[in-house]
Amino acid sequence: MKKAYVFPGQGAQFVGMGKDLYDTNTMVHDLFEKANSILGFRITDIMFAGTDEELKQTRVTQPAIFLHSVAKALTLGDSFQPDMAAGHSLGEFSALVAIKTLSFEDGLKLVYQRALAMQKACEIQPSTMAAVLGLEDAKVEEICASVRDGVVVAANYNCPGQLVISGSIDAVTKACELLKAAGAKRALVLPVGGAFHSPLMEPARVELENAIHATPFSKPMCPIYQNVTASAVTNVDAIKQNLIAQLTAPVKWTQSVQAMVADGATDFIECGPGKVLQGLVQKIHKEAVITSA
């Protein structure tokens, strides 16, 4: 029996997240206050009692989910004994802190820099994402490639029959029309700030690359299955390169879970707000046992 710990990405947030831990656990309370100090604003106020709109801003959402996810892992104490770990997009940073590759402080600073860089890239070029349900991945890729005007690519391979595309607004809109005509159950533009995991994030990738190279990384306590490769990685230089590439490359979540299962994972534990990954893992591997930390 092998345990795989998984960490969610943007979209898992909700108002009130982490308040129970903050109120009842001294270590978490101190960790959250340290985050407020590092970020230079009280992110806990937005997490606990802000509006959905405030929490949905990329510069808030990403550090908030990271903070909650890392706190969840730390509250497990000595029972946190992962055989493997993975994170969905932003969740990769939470995973790397949990498995001791990054310090909490460095992880939070990188996540915040990443969020600000992504928000900036979104402002440079208006762009979007869309969820596509009910088509084979290869068909979605083929249709995206057929759109000549603008950029549209497969961005998140979430589970079989659920793929998110990303790119310039006109190209995504055109792809959605073609996908529906090809038999997609849904091709729905998402309320997101921009085209994450697409070539349009190149300005953010360059910014994050410099920050990552300036940050100390340590050997992880277990393999991490990274979004870019969907395979087990323990080499520190490879981990850094994959983190950098992740901003403009697709999130291979389906493939990552399949690789973990192939390598013996039977129990998946989600660390972070919500249960998004539990639903996805169940759709990818029906026999998986999946719980919240």
Short mmCIF file of C-alpha atoms in Angstrom, two decimals:
data_model
loop_
_atom_site.label_atom_id
_atom_site.label_comp_id
_atom_site.label_asym_id
_atom_site.label_seq_id
_atom_site.Cartn_x
_atom_site.Cartn_y
_atom_site.Cartn_z
CA MET A 1 0.00 0.00 0.00
CA LYS A 2 1.55 3.28 -1.12
CA LYS A 3 0.33 6.74 -0.13
CA ALA A 4 0.20 9.61 -2.60
CA TYR A 5 -0.41 13.10 -1.21
CA VAL A 6 -1.99 15.52 -3.69
CA PHE A 7 -2.31 19.30 -3.47
CA PRO A 8 -4.99 21.39 -5.26
CA GLY A 9 -4.57 24.43 -7.51
CA GLN A 10 -6.52 27.58 -8.30
CA GLY A 11 -10.28 27.09 -8.14
CA ALA A 12 -10.32 25.16 -4.84
CA GLN A 13 -10.62 28.31 -2.71
CA PHE A 14 -13.67 29.26 -0.63
CA VAL A 15 -14.41 32.04 1.87
CA GLY A 16 -13.76 30.74 5.39
CA MET A 17 -10.93 28.44 4.30
CA GLY A 18 -8.46 27.69 7.07
CA LYS A 19 -10.30 29.58 9.84
CA ASP A 20 -11.00 26.44 11.87
CA LEU A 21 -7.29 25.51 11.79
CA TYR A 22 -6.24 29.08 12.63
CA ASP A 23 -8.59 29.20 15.63
CA THR A 24 -7.71 25.80 17.08
CA ASN A 25 -4.06 25.10 16.22
CA THR A 26 -1.27 27.33 17.58
CA MET A 27 1.23 26.20 14.96
CA VAL A 28 -1.19 27.04 12.13
CA HIS A 29 -2.06 30.37 13.77
CA ASP A 30 1.64 31.31 13.84
CA LEU A 31 2.17 30.08 10.28
CA PHE A 32 -0.74 32.18 8.97
CA GLU A 33 0.53 35.26 10.82
CA LYS A 34 3.98 34.70 9.35
CA ALA A 35 2.36 34.62 5.90
CA ASN A 36 0.58 37.93 6.60
CA SER A 37 3.96 39.43 7.50
CA ILE A 38 5.80 38.04 4.44
CA LEU A 39 3.06 39.12 2.01
CA GLY A 40 2.70 42.58 3.50
CA PHE A 41 -1.10 42.36 3.79
CA ARG A 42 -3.50 40.32 5.91
CA ILE A 43 -4.39 37.54 3.53
CA THR A 44 -6.15 35.79 6.43
CA ASP A 45 -8.77 38.57 6.53
CA ILE A 46 -9.69 37.82 2.90
CA MET A 47 -9.52 34.04 3.40
CA PHE A 48 -11.75 34.08 6.47
CA ALA A 49 -14.22 36.88 5.75
CA GLY A 50 -13.57 38.41 2.33
CA THR A 51 -15.88 38.30 -0.66
CA ASP A 52 -15.70 35.66 -3.40
CA GLU A 53 -14.50 38.39 -5.76
CA GLU A 54 -11.63 39.41 -3.47
CA LEU A 55 -10.57 35.81 -2.95
CA LYS A 56 -10.73 35.09 -6.70
CA GLN A 57 -7.95 37.57 -7.56
CA THR A 58 -4.91 35.55 -8.68
CA ARG A 59 -2.58 37.44 -6.32
CA VAL A 60 -4.79 36.36 -3.38
CA THR A 61 -6.03 32.95 -4.53
CA GLN A 62 -2.64 31.37 -5.14
CA PRO A 63 -0.97 32.21 -1.80
CA ALA A 64 -4.25 31.47 0.04
CA ILE A 65 -4.54 27.94 -1.37
CA PHE A 66 -0.80 27.35 -0.85
CA LEU A 67 -1.06 28.48 2.77
CA HIS A 68 -4.07 26.31 3.55
CA SER A 69 -2.57 23.26 1.81
CA VAL A 70 0.81 23.48 3.55
CA ALA A 71 -0.90 24.00 6.93
CA LYS A 72 -3.00 20.86 6.36
CA ALA A 73 0.13 18.82 5.62
CA LEU A 74 1.99 20.20 8.64
CA THR A 75 -0.87 19.36 11.02
CA LEU A 76 -0.36 15.69 10.11
CA GLY A 77 2.98 15.76 11.93
CA ASP A 78 4.83 12.43 11.97
CA SER A 79 1.92 10.68 10.24
CA PHE A 80 2.84 12.56 7.04
CA GLN A 81 4.81 9.74 5.41
CA PRO A 82 4.31 10.12 1.66
CA ASP A 83 5.57 7.54 -0.83
CA MET A 84 4.92 10.09 -3.56
CA ALA A 85 3.38 13.54 -4.04
CA ALA A 86 1.87 15.71 -6.76
CA GLY A 87 0.20 19.09 -7.06
CA HIS A 88 -2.20 20.47 -9.63
CA SER A 89 -0.54 23.57 -11.13
CA LEU A 90 -0.03 25.93 -8.15
CA GLY A 91 -0.36 22.82 -5.92
CA GLU A 92 3.09 21.70 -7.05
CA PHE A 93 4.59 24.44 -4.86
CA SER A 94 2.54 23.29 -1.84
CA ALA A 95 3.73 19.72 -2.45
CA LEU A 96 7.37 20.82 -2.63
CA VAL A 97 7.13 22.56 0.74
CA ALA A 98 5.37 19.55 2.30
CA ILE A 99 8.10 17.16 1.07
CA LYS A 100 10.84 19.51 2.27
CA THR A 101 12.27 20.63 -1.06
CA LEU A 102 11.36 24.26 -0.36
CA SER A 103 11.11 26.10 2.95
CA PHE A 104 7.69 27.54 3.79
CA GLU A 105 9.01 31.10 3.49
CA ASP A 106 10.67 30.53 0.12
CA GLY A 107 7.65 28.61 -1.18
CA LEU A 108 5.28 31.43 -0.23
CA LYS A 109 7.50 34.10 -1.79
CA LEU A 110 7.73 32.12 -5.05
CA VAL A 111 3.97 31.53 -5.14
CA TYR A 112 3.30 35.23 -4.62
CA GLN A 113 5.83 36.24 -7.30
CA ARG A 114 4.26 33.66 -9.63
CA ALA A 115 0.76 35.02 -8.96
CA LEU A 116 1.80 38.63 -9.59
CA ALA A 117 3.70 37.67 -12.75
CA MET A 118 0.71 35.70 -14.07
CA GLN A 119 -1.65 38.57 -13.31
CA LYS A 120 0.70 40.95 -15.16
CA ALA A 121 0.86 38.60 -18.18
CA CYS A 122 -2.96 38.52 -18.24
CA GLU A 123 -3.04 42.32 -18.37
CA ILE A 124 -0.54 42.44 -21.26
CA GLN A 125 -2.81 40.35 -23.46
CA PRO A 126 -6.49 39.68 -22.71
CA SER A 127 -6.99 35.93 -22.80
CA THR A 128 -9.10 33.16 -21.31
CA MET A 129 -9.68 29.44 -20.75
CA ALA A 130 -12.58 27.06 -21.46
CA ALA A 131 -13.63 23.69 -20.06
CA VAL A 132 -14.33 20.98 -22.63
CA LEU A 133 -16.38 17.94 -21.61
CA GLY A 134 -17.10 14.72 -23.43
CA LEU A 135 -14.44 14.57 -26.15
CA GLU A 136 -11.26 12.50 -26.48
CA ASP A 137 -8.08 14.44 -25.68
CA ALA A 138 -6.67 13.81 -29.15
CA LYS A 139 -9.78 15.32 -30.77
CA VAL A 140 -9.53 18.45 -28.61
CA GLU A 141 -5.84 18.81 -29.49
CA GLU A 142 -6.61 18.38 -33.20
CA ILE A 143 -9.32 21.06 -33.14
CA CYS A 144 -7.14 23.52 -31.21
CA ALA A 145 -4.37 23.01 -33.77
CA SER A 146 -6.83 23.76 -36.59
CA VAL A 147 -7.56 27.28 -35.27
CA ARG A 148 -5.16 29.50 -37.20
CA ASP A 149 -6.12 32.92 -35.83
CA GLY A 150 -4.56 33.49 -32.41
CA VAL A 151 -3.37 31.02 -29.77
CA VAL A 152 -5.38 28.12 -28.33
CA VAL A 153 -3.88 25.01 -26.73
CA ALA A 154 -4.79 22.16 -24.38
CA ALA A 155 -3.89 23.42 -20.89
CA ASN A 156 -5.25 21.06 -18.20
CA TYR A 157 -5.73 17.31 -18.70
CA ASN A 158 -7.95 16.99 -15.62
CA CYS A 159 -9.48 13.54 -16.11
CA PRO A 160 -10.70 11.45 -19.05
CA GLY A 161 -13.33 13.47 -20.93
CA GLN A 162 -12.47 16.72 -19.13
CA LEU A 163 -9.88 19.00 -20.64
CA VAL A 164 -9.34 22.75 -20.28
CA ILE A 165 -8.13 24.81 -23.24
CA SER A 166 -6.34 28.13 -23.00
CA GLY A 167 -5.42 31.04 -25.24
CA SER A 168 -6.44 34.34 -26.82
CA ILE A 169 -10.13 35.20 -26.47
CA ASP A 170 -11.10 34.95 -30.16
CA ALA A 171 -9.20 31.70 -30.66
CA VAL A 172 -10.76 30.07 -27.57
CA THR A 173 -14.23 31.22 -28.67
CA LYS A 174 -13.68 29.79 -32.16
CA ALA A 175 -12.35 26.51 -30.73
CA CYS A 176 -15.42 26.21 -28.48
CA GLU A 177 -17.72 26.50 -31.53
CA LEU A 178 -15.74 23.81 -33.37
CA LEU A 179 -15.62 21.54 -30.30
CA LYS A 180 -19.40 21.73 -29.84
CA ALA A 181 -19.87 20.95 -33.54
CA ALA A 182 -17.57 17.94 -33.08
CA GLY A 183 -19.79 16.56 -30.31
CA ALA A 184 -18.47 18.03 -27.06
CA LYS A 185 -21.11 17.90 -24.31
CA ARG A 186 -19.90 21.31 -23.19
CA ALA A 187 -17.30 23.85 -24.26
CA LEU A 188 -17.67 26.61 -21.72
CA VAL A 189 -15.53 29.72 -21.30
CA LEU A 190 -14.36 29.96 -17.68
CA PRO A 191 -14.38 33.06 -15.44
CA VAL A 192 -10.58 33.22 -15.14
CA GLY A 193 -8.12 36.08 -15.43
CA GLY A 194 -6.22 34.76 -18.44
CA ALA A 195 -4.66 31.96 -20.46
CA PHE A 196 -2.78 29.98 -17.83
CA HIS A 197 -0.55 27.12 -19.05
CA SER A 198 -0.30 28.53 -22.56
CA PRO A 199 2.40 30.36 -24.57
CA LEU A 200 0.73 33.64 -23.51
CA MET A 201 2.26 33.13 -20.03
CA GLU A 202 5.78 33.53 -21.45
CA PRO A 203 6.42 36.92 -19.71
CA ALA A 204 5.50 35.30 -16.37
CA ARG A 205 7.71 32.29 -17.12
CA VAL A 206 10.75 34.52 -17.64
CA GLU A 207 10.06 36.36 -14.37
CA LEU A 208 9.55 33.14 -12.39
CA GLU A 209 12.68 31.55 -13.88
CA ASN A 210 14.89 34.22 -12.29
CA ALA A 211 13.15 33.85 -8.91
CA ILE A 212 13.43 30.05 -8.92
CA HIS A 213 17.13 30.10 -9.79
CA ALA A 214 17.72 32.50 -6.88
CA THR A 215 15.93 30.17 -4.40
CA PRO A 216 17.54 27.25 -2.52
CA PHE A 217 15.99 23.82 -3.22
CA SER A 218 16.71 20.58 -1.30
CA LYS A 219 16.31 16.92 -2.25
CA PRO A 220 12.67 15.86 -1.71
CA MET A 221 11.73 13.25 0.91
CA CYS A 222 9.85 11.33 -1.82
CA PRO A 223 9.39 11.54 -5.60
CA ILE A 224 7.15 14.30 -6.93
CA TYR A 225 5.11 13.64 -10.07
CA GLN A 226 5.37 16.97 -11.84
CA ASN A 227 2.72 18.44 -14.17
CA VAL A 228 5.08 18.90 -17.10
CA THR A 229 6.46 15.35 -17.24
CA ALA A 230 3.77 13.30 -15.43
CA SER A 231 6.58 11.17 -14.04
CA ALA A 232 8.49 10.74 -10.77
CA VAL A 233 11.19 13.37 -10.23
CA THR A 234 13.73 13.63 -7.40
CA ASN A 235 16.56 15.55 -9.07
CA VAL A 236 16.59 19.14 -7.79
CA ASP A 237 17.68 20.71 -11.10
CA ALA A 238 14.94 18.83 -12.97
CA ILE A 239 12.36 19.93 -10.38
CA LYS A 240 13.34 23.58 -10.93
CA GLN A 241 13.22 23.30 -14.73
CA ASN A 242 9.80 21.61 -14.62
CA LEU A 243 8.43 24.31 -12.29
CA ILE A 244 9.58 27.00 -14.72
CA ALA A 245 8.22 25.17 -17.78
CA GLN A 246 4.90 24.57 -16.04
CA LEU A 247 3.69 28.14 -16.65
CA THR A 248 3.54 27.74 -20.43
CA ALA A 249 3.08 23.93 -20.60
CA PRO A 250 -0.07 21.87 -19.99
CA VAL A 251 -0.93 20.33 -16.60
CA LYS A 252 -0.83 16.57 -17.23
CA TRP A 253 -2.95 15.63 -14.22
CA THR A 254 -4.64 12.57 -15.74
CA GLN A 255 -1.24 11.23 -16.80
CA SER A 256 0.34 12.02 -13.40
CA VAL A 257 -2.32 10.08 -11.48
CA GLN A 258 -2.03 7.18 -13.93
CA ALA A 259 1.76 7.16 -13.41
CA MET A 260 1.37 7.16 -9.61
CA VAL A 261 -1.08 4.26 -9.81
CA ALA A 262 1.32 2.38 -12.11
CA ASP A 263 4.05 2.95 -9.51
CA GLY A 264 1.92 1.43 -6.75
CA ALA A 265 -0.22 4.26 -5.32
CA THR A 266 -3.39 2.89 -3.73
CA ASP A 267 -4.30 5.64 -1.23
CA PHE A 268 -4.58 9.30 -2.25
CA ILE A 269 -4.80 12.01 0.41
CA GLU A 270 -5.79 15.54 -0.65
CA CYS A 271 -4.15 18.34 1.36
CA GLY A 272 -5.87 21.68 0.90
CA PRO A 273 -9.24 23.38 0.56
CA GLY A 274 -12.16 21.57 -1.08
CA LYS A 275 -12.34 18.17 -2.73
CA VAL A 276 -11.64 18.98 -6.38
CA LEU A 277 -8.77 16.51 -6.72
CA GLN A 278 -10.69 13.75 -4.97
CA GLY A 279 -13.30 13.91 -7.70
CA LEU A 280 -10.69 13.94 -10.47
CA VAL A 281 -8.64 11.05 -9.02
CA GLN A 282 -11.81 8.96 -8.67
CA LYS A 283 -12.62 9.53 -12.35
CA ILE A 284 -9.08 8.66 -13.42
CA HIS A 285 -8.77 5.52 -11.27
CA LYS A 286 -12.04 4.16 -9.90
CA GLU A 287 -10.36 1.76 -7.45
CA ALA A 288 -8.39 4.52 -5.73
CA VAL A 289 -9.05 5.22 -2.05
CA ILE A 290 -9.13 9.00 -1.71
CA THR A 291 -9.60 11.08 1.44
CA SER A 292 -8.96 14.57 2.82
CA ALA A 293 -6.02 15.24 5.13
#
